[in-house]
Coordinates of C-alpha atoms in Angstrom, one line a residue:
M23 CA 56.7 256.5 103.4
E24 CA 60.3 257.3 102.7
I25 CA 61.1 258.0 99.0
S26 CA 64.7 257.9 97.7
R27 CA 66.1 259.0 94.4
H28 CA 65.8 255.5 92.9
Q29 CA 62.2 255.2 93.9
F30 CA 61.1 258.7 93.0
H31 CA 59.7 258.3 89.5
S32 CA 57.9 255.0 90.3
L33 CA 56.3 256.5 93.5
L34 CA 55.5 259.9 92.1
P35 CA 52.0 258.8 91.0
T36 CA 51.4 257.7 94.7
V37 CA 52.3 261.2 95.8
K38 CA 50.0 262.8 93.2
E39 CA 47.1 260.6 94.2
A40 CA 47.5 261.6 97.8
I41 CA 47.6 265.3 97.0
D42 CA 44.6 265.0 94.6
E43 CA 42.4 263.3 97.1
C44 CA 43.3 265.2 100.3
E45 CA 41.7 268.2 102.0
F46 CA 45.0 269.8 102.9
I47 CA 48.8 269.3 103.0
A48 CA 51.2 269.7 105.9
I49 CA 54.8 270.4 105.2
D50 CA 58.1 270.6 107.1
T51 CA 61.8 270.9 106.1
E52 CA 65.2 270.0 107.6
L53 CA 68.0 272.4 106.5
S54 CA 71.8 272.3 106.2
G55 CA 71.9 275.5 108.3
L56 CA 69.7 278.3 109.5
H57 CA 71.3 281.7 109.7
R58 CA 74.6 283.4 109.2
P59 CA 76.7 283.4 112.4
E60 CA 75.7 286.3 114.7
G61 CA 73.2 287.4 112.1
S62 CA 70.0 287.1 114.0
K63 CA 69.2 290.1 116.2
R64 CA 67.1 290.0 119.4
M65 CA 64.8 292.7 118.0
D66 CA 64.6 293.0 114.3
T67 CA 63.0 295.1 111.5
L68 CA 60.8 293.5 108.9
A69 CA 63.2 294.4 106.1
N70 CA 66.2 293.0 107.9
R71 CA 64.4 289.8 108.8
Y72 CA 63.4 289.1 105.2
A73 CA 67.0 290.0 104.0
E74 CA 68.4 287.5 106.5
Y75 CA 66.0 284.8 105.4
R76 CA 66.7 285.5 101.8
E77 CA 70.4 285.3 102.4
A78 CA 69.8 282.0 104.2
T79 CA 68.2 280.5 101.1
Q80 CA 71.3 281.4 99.1
R81 CA 73.7 279.9 101.7
F82 CA 71.9 276.8 102.9
M83 CA 69.6 274.2 101.4
I84 CA 66.7 271.8 102.2
I85 CA 68.2 268.4 102.8
Q86 CA 65.0 266.7 103.8
F87 CA 61.4 267.6 102.9
G88 CA 58.3 266.3 104.7
L89 CA 54.8 266.2 103.2
C90 CA 51.7 264.7 104.8
T91 CA 48.2 264.8 103.2
F92 CA 45.0 264.5 105.2
K93 CA 41.8 263.1 103.7
W94 CA 38.4 263.0 105.4
D95 CA 36.9 259.5 105.6
E96 CA 33.2 260.1 105.9
P97 CA 32.0 256.4 106.4
A98 CA 34.6 255.9 109.2
G99 CA 34.2 259.4 110.7
R100 CA 37.9 260.1 110.8
Y101 CA 40.9 261.6 108.9
I102 CA 43.4 259.4 107.0
A103 CA 47.0 260.7 107.0
K104 CA 49.6 259.8 104.3
P105 CA 53.1 261.1 105.3
F106 CA 56.0 261.2 102.9
N107 CA 59.7 261.8 103.6
F108 CA 62.1 262.9 100.9
Y109 CA 65.9 263.4 101.0
I110 CA 67.0 266.2 98.7
F111 CA 70.4 266.6 96.9
P112 CA 71.2 268.6 93.8
T113 CA 72.8 265.8 91.7
S114 CA 71.9 264.4 88.3
M115 CA 68.8 262.3 87.8
T116 CA 69.3 261.6 84.1
G117 CA 73.1 261.5 83.9
K118 CA 72.9 264.6 81.6
V119 CA 71.9 267.4 84.0
H120 CA 74.4 268.6 86.5
A121 CA 73.3 271.5 88.6
N122 CA 76.6 272.7 90.0
R123 CA 75.3 274.3 93.2
L124 CA 77.3 275.6 96.1
F125 CA 75.8 275.5 99.6
L126 CA 77.0 275.7 103.2
T127 CA 76.5 273.4 106.2
Q128 CA 76.2 274.7 109.7
A129 CA 77.8 272.7 112.5
Q130 CA 75.2 273.6 115.0
A131 CA 72.4 272.5 112.7
F132 CA 74.0 269.2 111.9
D133 CA 74.8 268.6 115.6
F134 CA 71.1 269.2 116.4
L135 CA 70.0 266.8 113.7
A136 CA 72.4 264.1 114.8
K137 CA 71.1 264.4 118.4
Q138 CA 67.6 263.9 117.1
G139 CA 68.6 260.7 115.3
F140 CA 69.0 262.0 111.8
D141 CA 70.8 259.2 109.9
F142 CA 73.5 260.8 107.9
N143 CA 75.1 257.4 107.0
K144 CA 72.0 255.6 105.8
A145 CA 72.3 254.4 102.3
S146 CA 70.3 251.9 100.3
I147 CA 73.4 251.1 98.2
Q148 CA 75.4 248.5 100.1
K149 CA 78.6 248.6 98.0
K150 CA 81.8 248.7 100.1
S151 CA 83.2 251.5 97.9
I152 CA 80.4 253.7 99.1
R153 CA 80.3 252.4 102.7
T154 CA 84.0 253.3 103.2
H155 CA 83.3 256.9 102.6
A156 CA 82.0 259.3 105.3
G157 CA 78.6 258.8 103.6
F158 CA 75.7 261.2 103.8
C159 CA 72.2 259.7 103.2
W160 CA 71.0 262.6 101.2
V161 CA 74.0 262.4 98.9
Y162 CA 73.3 258.9 97.8
Q163 CA 69.5 258.9 98.1
G164 CA 68.8 262.6 97.7
I165 CA 66.4 263.5 94.9
P166 CA 67.7 266.2 92.5
Y167 CA 65.8 269.1 91.2
L168 CA 65.8 272.1 88.8
T169 CA 63.9 275.3 89.0
V170 CA 61.6 276.3 86.2
K171 CA 64.3 278.5 84.5
E172 CA 66.9 275.8 84.9
E173 CA 64.7 273.3 83.3
E174 CA 63.9 275.7 80.4
A175 CA 67.7 276.3 79.9
F176 CA 68.3 272.5 79.9
A177 CA 65.6 272.0 77.3
A178 CA 67.0 274.8 75.1
E179 CA 70.5 273.3 75.4
A180 CA 69.2 269.9 74.4
K181 CA 67.4 271.3 71.4
R182 CA 70.5 273.2 70.3
K183 CA 72.4 269.9 70.4
L184 CA 69.8 268.2 68.4
E185 CA 69.9 271.0 65.7
E186 CA 73.7 271.1 66.0
D187 CA 73.4 274.8 66.5
W188 CA 77.0 275.3 67.8
P189 CA 79.6 277.9 66.9
D190 CA 82.8 276.6 65.4
I191 CA 85.7 276.2 67.7
K192 CA 89.4 276.7 66.9
I193 CA 91.4 273.6 66.2
D194 CA 94.3 273.3 68.6
E195 CA 97.7 272.7 67.1
K196 CA 98.0 269.4 69.0
E197 CA 94.8 268.1 67.4
I198 CA 95.6 269.1 63.7
G199 CA 97.0 265.6 63.0
F200 CA 93.9 264.0 64.5
V201 CA 91.5 266.1 62.4
E202 CA 93.4 265.5 59.2
A203 CA 93.5 261.8 59.8
A204 CA 89.7 261.9 60.4
R205 CA 89.1 263.9 57.2
D206 CA 91.1 261.5 55.2
K207 CA 89.2 258.5 56.6
I208 CA 85.8 260.1 55.9
K209 CA 86.9 261.2 52.5
K210 CA 88.0 257.7 51.4
W211 CA 84.7 256.2 52.6
V212 CA 82.6 258.8 50.8
E213 CA 84.5 258.3 47.6
D214 CA 84.2 254.5 47.7
P215 CA 81.9 253.1 50.5
K216 CA 82.4 249.6 49.2
K217 CA 86.1 249.6 49.3
G218 CA 86.5 248.8 53.0
D219 CA 84.9 246.2 55.3
D220 CA 82.2 248.6 56.6
H221 CA 80.0 249.8 53.7
D222 CA 77.5 251.6 55.9
G223 CA 79.8 254.1 57.6
V224 CA 83.1 254.9 59.2
N225 CA 84.1 255.0 62.8
I226 CA 86.4 257.8 64.2
D227 CA 88.0 257.1 67.6
A228 CA 87.7 260.1 69.9
R229 CA 89.5 260.2 73.3
N230 CA 87.7 263.2 74.8
A231 CA 84.8 265.6 74.4
Y232 CA 87.0 268.1 72.6
Q233 CA 87.9 265.6 69.8
R234 CA 84.2 264.6 69.5
R235 CA 83.3 268.3 69.1
L236 CA 85.9 268.6 66.3
I237 CA 84.5 265.6 64.5
Y238 CA 80.9 266.9 64.7
Q239 CA 82.1 270.3 63.5
E240 CA 84.0 268.7 60.6
V241 CA 81.0 266.6 59.4
R242 CA 78.6 269.5 59.8
N243 CA 80.7 271.9 57.7
K244 CA 82.2 269.6 55.1
Y245 CA 79.6 266.8 54.7
P246 CA 76.1 268.2 55.5
E247 CA 74.6 265.1 53.8
L248 CA 76.2 262.8 56.4
T249 CA 75.2 262.2 60.1
A250 CA 77.7 262.0 63.0
E251 CA 76.4 260.0 65.9
G252 CA 78.2 259.6 69.3
R253 CA 78.9 256.1 70.4
S254 CA 80.9 254.6 73.3
G255 CA 84.5 255.7 72.5
F256 CA 84.0 256.7 68.9
I257 CA 81.9 258.8 66.5
R258 CA 79.9 256.9 63.9
V259 CA 79.8 258.8 60.5
M260 CA 77.1 257.5 58.2
R261 CA 74.6 258.4 55.5
L262 CA 70.9 258.0 56.5
T263 CA 67.9 257.8 54.3
D264 CA 65.1 260.3 54.8
A265 CA 63.0 257.7 56.7
Q266 CA 66.0 257.0 58.9
R267 CA 66.6 260.7 59.6
K268 CA 63.0 261.2 60.6
R269 CA 63.0 258.2 62.9
R270 CA 66.3 259.3 64.5
T271 CA 64.9 262.9 65.0
K272 CA 61.7 261.5 66.6
E273 CA 63.7 259.3 68.9
Q274 CA 65.9 262.2 69.9
L275 CA 62.9 264.4 70.7
A276 CA 61.4 261.7 72.8
R277 CA 64.6 261.3 74.7
I278 CA 64.9 265.1 75.3
K279 CA 61.3 265.2 76.5
K280 CA 62.0 262.3 78.9
D281 CA 65.2 263.9 80.1
C282 CA 63.4 267.2 80.7
E283 CA 60.7 265.5 82.7
G284 CA 63.3 263.7 84.8
A285 CA 65.5 266.8 85.2
A286 CA 62.8 268.7 87.1
G287 CA 63.1 266.1 89.8
F288 CA 61.7 267.0 93.2
R289 CA 60.3 270.3 91.9
K290 CA 57.5 268.2 90.4
V291 CA 56.2 267.6 94.0
I292 CA 56.2 271.4 94.7
D293 CA 54.4 271.9 91.3
M294 CA 51.7 269.4 92.4
I295 CA 51.2 271.1 95.7
S296 CA 50.9 274.5 94.0
A297 CA 48.7 273.3 91.2
S298 CA 46.3 271.7 93.7
R299 CA 45.5 275.2 95.3
K300 CA 44.8 273.3 98.5
P301 CA 45.7 274.6 102.0
V302 CA 49.3 274.3 102.9
V303 CA 49.9 274.0 106.7
G304 CA 53.3 274.5 108.5
H305 CA 54.6 275.3 111.9
N306 CA 56.6 278.5 112.2
M307 CA 56.6 278.2 108.4
L308 CA 58.0 281.5 107.1
L309 CA 61.6 280.2 106.8
D310 CA 60.3 277.0 105.3
I311 CA 58.3 278.9 102.6
C312 CA 61.4 281.1 101.8
H313 CA 63.5 278.0 101.3
I314 CA 60.9 276.1 99.3
I315 CA 60.4 278.9 96.8
G316 CA 64.1 279.9 96.7
Q317 CA 65.3 276.3 96.1
F318 CA 62.6 274.8 93.9
V319 CA 60.8 277.7 92.2
E320 CA 63.1 280.7 91.7
P321 CA 65.6 282.8 93.6
L322 CA 63.9 285.1 96.1
P323 CA 63.4 288.6 94.9
E324 CA 65.1 291.4 96.7
D325 CA 61.9 293.4 97.3
L326 CA 59.8 292.1 100.2
G327 CA 56.5 293.0 98.4
D328 CA 57.6 291.0 95.3
F329 CA 58.3 288.0 97.6
K330 CA 54.8 288.2 99.2
R331 CA 53.2 288.2 95.8
L332 CA 55.3 285.3 94.6
A333 CA 54.6 283.2 97.7
H334 CA 50.9 283.9 97.5
K335 CA 50.9 282.9 93.9
V336 CA 52.6 279.6 94.6
F337 CA 50.6 278.8 97.8
P338 CA 47.4 280.8 97.9
Y339 CA 46.2 279.3 101.2
M340 CA 48.8 279.0 104.0
A341 CA 48.2 278.4 107.7
D342 CA 50.8 278.5 110.4
T343 CA 50.0 276.5 113.6
K344 CA 52.4 278.5 115.7
H345 CA 50.8 281.8 114.7
I346 CA 47.3 280.4 115.3
C347 CA 48.1 279.2 118.8
A348 CA 49.9 282.4 119.7
S349 CA 47.1 284.6 118.4
S350 CA 43.9 282.8 119.1
P351 CA 42.2 284.0 122.4
L352 CA 40.6 280.6 122.6
L353 CA 44.0 278.7 122.4
Q354 CA 46.3 281.0 124.3
P355 CA 45.0 280.3 127.8
I356 CA 45.3 276.6 127.2
I357 CA 48.5 276.2 125.2
G358 CA 50.3 279.3 126.3
T359 CA 53.1 281.1 124.6
A360 CA 55.5 278.1 124.4
T361 CA 54.3 277.0 121.0
S362 CA 57.1 274.7 119.9
L363 CA 56.0 271.7 117.8
E364 CA 56.8 269.4 120.7
V365 CA 54.6 271.4 123.1
L366 CA 51.8 271.6 120.6
R367 CA 51.9 267.9 120.0
F368 CA 51.7 267.2 123.8
E369 CA 48.8 269.7 124.3
T370 CA 46.7 268.5 121.4
N371 CA 47.0 264.9 122.6
L372 CA 44.9 265.8 125.7
E373 CA 41.2 265.0 125.9
L374 CA 40.2 268.6 125.2
F375 CA 41.5 268.1 121.7
S376 CA 40.2 264.6 121.0
N377 CA 38.3 265.5 117.9
P378 CA 38.9 264.5 115.2
R379 CA 40.3 261.0 115.1
I380 CA 43.3 260.7 112.8
D381 CA 44.7 257.4 111.6
M382 CA 47.6 256.5 109.4
A383 CA 46.8 254.9 106.0
M384 CA 47.6 251.2 106.1
E385 CA 50.4 251.6 103.4
F386 CA 52.1 254.3 105.5
P387 CA 53.3 252.6 108.8
R388 CA 56.6 254.4 109.1
Y389 CA 55.4 256.9 111.8
I390 CA 53.3 254.6 114.0
N391 CA 56.2 255.1 116.4
D392 CA 57.7 258.6 117.1
M393 CA 60.4 259.9 114.8
A394 CA 60.7 263.5 115.9
H395 CA 62.6 265.8 113.6
E396 CA 62.3 263.7 110.6
A397 CA 60.6 266.0 108.2
G398 CA 57.9 263.6 107.2
Y399 CA 57.0 262.9 110.8
D400 CA 57.0 266.6 111.8
A401 CA 54.7 267.3 108.8
Y402 CA 52.3 264.6 110.2
I403 CA 52.4 266.1 113.7
T404 CA 51.9 269.6 112.3
G405 CA 48.8 268.6 110.3
A406 CA 47.3 266.6 113.1
A407 CA 47.8 269.5 115.5
F408 CA 46.2 271.8 113.0
L409 CA 43.1 269.6 112.7
K410 CA 42.7 269.4 116.5
I411 CA 43.1 273.1 117.2
H412 CA 40.8 274.0 114.3
S413 CA 38.2 271.6 115.5
Y414 CA 38.4 273.0 119.1
M415 CA 37.9 276.6 117.8
E416 CA 35.0 275.5 115.7
M417 CA 33.3 273.8 118.6
Q418 CA 33.7 276.8 120.8
I419 CA 32.4 279.3 118.2
N420 CA 30.0 277.1 116.2
P421 CA 29.1 274.2 118.5
P422 CA 27.5 271.3 116.6
K423 CA 23.8 270.8 117.0
P424 CA 22.8 267.9 119.2
P425 CA 21.8 264.8 117.2
A426 CA 18.1 264.4 116.6
P427 CA 16.4 261.9 118.9
A428 CA 16.0 258.4 117.5
P429 CA 12.6 257.7 116.0
E430 CA 10.2 255.6 118.1
P431 CA 10.1 252.0 117.0
E432 CA 7.1 251.1 114.9
V433 CA 4.5 248.9 116.6
P434 CA 4.3 245.6 114.7
E435 CA 1.0 244.7 113.2
E436 CA -1.0 242.1 115.0
E437 CA 0.1 238.7 114.0
K438 CA -2.2 237.3 111.4
K439 CA -4.0 234.1 112.1
T440 CA -2.5 231.4 110.0
R441 CA -4.5 228.4 111.3
G442 CA -6.2 226.6 108.5
R443 CA -3.5 227.6 106.0
R444 CA -1.5 224.5 105.0
D445 CA 1.1 223.6 102.5
E446 CA 0.8 220.7 100.1
N447 CA 2.0 218.3 102.8
G448 CA -0.5 219.5 105.3
W449 CA 1.8 221.6 107.5
D450 CA 0.7 225.0 108.9
I451 CA 2.4 227.9 107.2
S452 CA 2.9 231.6 108.2
D453 CA 3.2 234.8 106.2
D454 CA 7.0 235.0 106.9
E455 CA 7.5 231.5 105.4
E456 CA 5.9 232.7 102.1
E457 CA 8.5 235.4 101.6
D458 CA 11.4 234.7 99.3
D459 CA 14.3 233.9 101.5
Q460 CA 17.0 233.6 98.9
N461 CA 18.9 236.7 100.2
W462 CA 20.8 234.5 102.7
L463 CA 22.9 233.4 99.8
A464 CA 24.0 237.0 99.0
E465 CA 27.3 238.1 100.4
E466 CA 26.9 240.6 103.3
E467 CA 28.6 244.0 102.9
E468 CA 31.5 244.6 105.2
E469 CA 30.4 246.9 108.0
V470 CA 32.6 250.0 108.4
Y471 CA 33.1 251.2 112.0
N472 CA 32.4 254.9 112.4
Y473 CA 34.5 256.7 115.0
G474 CA 32.0 259.5 115.3
S475 CA 34.4 262.5 114.7
T476 CA 32.8 265.8 114.0
Y477 CA 33.9 267.1 110.6
F478 CA 34.6 270.9 110.1
P479 CA 35.4 272.0 106.6
L480 CA 38.4 274.3 106.1
R481 CA 36.9 276.2 103.2
D482 CA 33.4 277.4 102.3
K483 CA 31.5 276.5 99.1
A484 CA 33.2 279.4 97.3
G485 CA 36.7 278.0 98.3
A486 CA 37.5 280.7 100.7
P487 CA 38.7 280.0 104.3
T488 CA 35.9 279.5 106.8
A489 CA 35.1 282.3 109.2
V490 CA 36.9 280.6 112.1
L491 CA 40.2 280.4 110.1
A492 CA 40.0 283.4 107.9
E493 CA 41.9 285.8 110.2
Y494 CA 44.8 283.3 110.5
V495 CA 45.2 282.3 106.8
N496 CA 48.2 283.6 104.9
K497 CA 50.0 284.7 108.0
A498 CA 53.0 283.3 109.7
A499 CA 54.6 283.6 113.1
M500 CA 57.4 286.2 113.3
V501 CA 59.0 286.6 116.7
R502 CA 61.2 289.4 118.1
T503 CA 59.7 292.2 115.9
G504 CA 57.1 294.9 116.5
Y505 CA 54.5 293.1 114.4
V506 CA 51.8 290.6 115.3
C507 CA 52.9 288.3 112.5
F508 CA 54.2 288.2 108.9
D509 CA 51.4 288.8 106.4
F510 CA 51.7 287.3 103.0
V511 CA 48.9 289.4 101.5
N512 CA 48.4 292.6 103.5
A513 CA 50.6 295.0 105.4
E514 CA 51.8 293.8 108.8
R515 CA 49.8 294.9 111.9
I516 CA 51.7 296.6 114.8
D517 CA 51.7 294.5 118.0
V518 CA 50.1 296.9 120.5
G519 CA 51.5 294.7 123.3
V520 CA 55.1 295.4 122.3
D521 CA 57.1 298.1 124.1
G522 CA 58.0 300.9 121.8
F523 CA 57.4 304.2 120.2
H524 CA 56.4 305.9 117.0
I525 CA 58.7 308.8 116.1
L526 CA 58.1 311.6 113.6
L527 CA 60.2 314.5 112.4
P528 CA 57.8 317.2 111.1
T529 CA 58.8 318.7 107.8
R530 CA 58.5 322.2 109.3
T531 CA 61.8 321.6 111.1
G532 CA 63.6 321.6 107.8
K533 CA 66.0 318.9 109.2
A534 CA 67.0 315.5 107.9
F535 CA 65.8 312.5 109.9
P536 CA 68.4 311.6 112.6
T537 CA 71.0 309.0 111.9
E538 CA 71.2 305.6 113.6
E539 CA 74.0 307.0 115.7
A540 CA 72.0 310.0 116.9
L541 CA 69.0 307.8 117.7
S542 CA 71.2 305.4 119.7
E543 CA 72.2 308.3 122.0
I544 CA 68.5 308.8 122.9
F545 CA 67.0 305.3 122.9
A546 CA 69.8 302.8 123.7
E547 CA 69.8 303.6 127.4
Y548 CA 66.4 301.9 127.9
G549 CA 67.2 298.5 126.4
K550 CA 67.8 296.6 123.2
Y551 CA 65.8 298.1 120.4
A552 CA 65.2 298.1 116.6
V553 CA 64.3 301.0 114.3
E554 CA 61.7 300.2 111.6
M555 CA 61.6 303.0 109.1
I556 CA 58.1 303.9 107.8
D557 CA 59.2 306.6 105.4
E558 CA 61.9 309.2 105.2
M559 CA 60.6 311.2 108.2
S560 CA 59.1 308.6 110.5
A561 CA 59.8 305.3 112.1
F562 CA 59.0 302.8 114.9
V563 CA 61.3 302.1 117.7
F564 CA 60.6 298.6 119.1
Y565 CA 62.1 297.3 122.4
E566 CA 62.7 293.8 123.4
N567 CA 62.3 294.6 127.0
L568 CA 61.9 298.3 127.7
R569 CA 63.1 299.3 131.1
G570 CA 60.3 301.2 132.8
G571 CA 57.4 300.8 130.4
S572 CA 56.4 303.0 127.4
S573 CA 54.3 305.6 129.3
K574 CA 57.0 306.2 131.9
V575 CA 59.9 306.3 129.5
K576 CA 58.3 308.6 126.9
P577 CA 58.7 311.9 129.0
L578 CA 62.3 310.9 129.8
L579 CA 63.0 310.5 126.1
E580 CA 61.5 313.9 125.3
E581 CA 63.7 315.5 127.9
R582 CA 66.8 314.0 126.3
L583 CA 66.0 315.5 122.8
S584 CA 66.9 319.1 123.6
G585 CA 70.2 320.1 122.1
T586 CA 70.7 316.9 120.2
P587 CA 70.4 316.0 116.4
C588 CA 67.1 314.4 117.4
E589 CA 65.6 317.7 118.7
G590 CA 62.2 318.2 117.1
L591 CA 61.1 314.6 117.1
V592 CA 57.5 313.9 118.0
I593 CA 57.3 310.7 120.1
Q594 CA 54.2 308.6 120.7
T595 CA 53.8 305.3 122.5
I596 CA 52.8 302.4 120.2
V597 CA 49.5 302.1 122.1
D598 CA 48.7 305.8 121.5
Y599 CA 49.8 305.6 117.9
C600 CA 47.5 302.6 117.2
K601 CA 44.6 304.4 118.8
V602 CA 44.9 307.3 116.5
K603 CA 45.4 305.1 113.4

């Protein structure tokens, strides 16, 4: 189901219902760009990778958000999927809120989306004036949004306007005549309201916002008993009764509340997902999570630890299908290391992953046919793949018990003799004919076909991830680093399969830790590498492709230390370091 700006408020209850009833939520995003040019390194440190992603959230934005909910249908023995696709654009929903955001677009990202069929020119508004522009769908149909702090600032601004809590502004020399004319007009009406044609008030024409501000200021300071109300092209100055003032204040508060609710825009969907505390599933989802939080919740903190705590607070249960496939010893031999979403979709369509059956809800026919790289469709594919790989792992670790044998049919009692028993007309009758057979008039219940899928819960009775999923939850794939994955909760684990070394400068040397330049003289000869500092005196050196292997290169490195600023370093292979730890 595609939801545009004009449908958003009316269809929001449908989104909420889907989230409330589902077991988990799959997400996907399409972005205006990915990384700064030449910013991504082949081998990277954890701090640099987060800094790069954080910077990406400040430069680029989500232009399309996909959400798909999955609900277990017990009578039918299957899952029901409800996919939603939203275009996102930071415009005004209410006409009063204008988030003046700056963002970049990356030609390479747009080129990719165009080749995948992303419709930049699609617009539900068919006016020629719009069609003649180089239209972008998300500009016309994109749903706006405010972060929590932006919404709070908007509410405070609206309240200040209501209370007329504004500092006085200086009257420009060009507007002195305008103000004096307005004063004279108001004064004459106050002195004798019945003198003119309009006994209830006076209208002051105002050409711009500055003139309107001056009139509000004049009435507030000189005539506090009067009320100035903005109209189309003029300011209405009038005297209200107490009852009228109360009614006007009540109406204004209701309008502010409505504007605040509308101003939050798409962030309401993120709030619903977060408030549900349900599992959130993505594919290679670390960058998605960074953008979702940075764009809709609050700017990402500079400190990595603060980001982890924030992400876990917003989404307490995250699962990354790319990480699961790359890390599970049950899945790796089948799916391999090429864990793109397209590959995962192909593999999980094989007979080996036939459980469970997944059907689209009747009201959601949009993705009956493939629409790859539309965010809603990719969210659906991600969630479906998650169900299938989870089911496969459960069946291998906890195979379901075989069904109990069907009970033996009961032997019917010997037919009773009915001869000699007759009705009032003399006909023979049987016991069956004596039973009340009025049920044939009752409407039969519609029989529900059961597809026979085996159901495996994602959480135990306490709400924690089940044993099969526990080791993969709140972790995300992170390639080209020395770590197994990105961990939203705990410290990252070193990947013992990566080529690299642990280096330590003992304090007894009395020397400072070598500079990057000094380390390069020792380590650069054996391949592309990244230095991950642990503390002031130790670090990891990770290689993308170490020439010769760690055990063979280690003694060569140690020979090179003598007479250099790196002399005194203690070098261990990653494997040896992890054994000690």
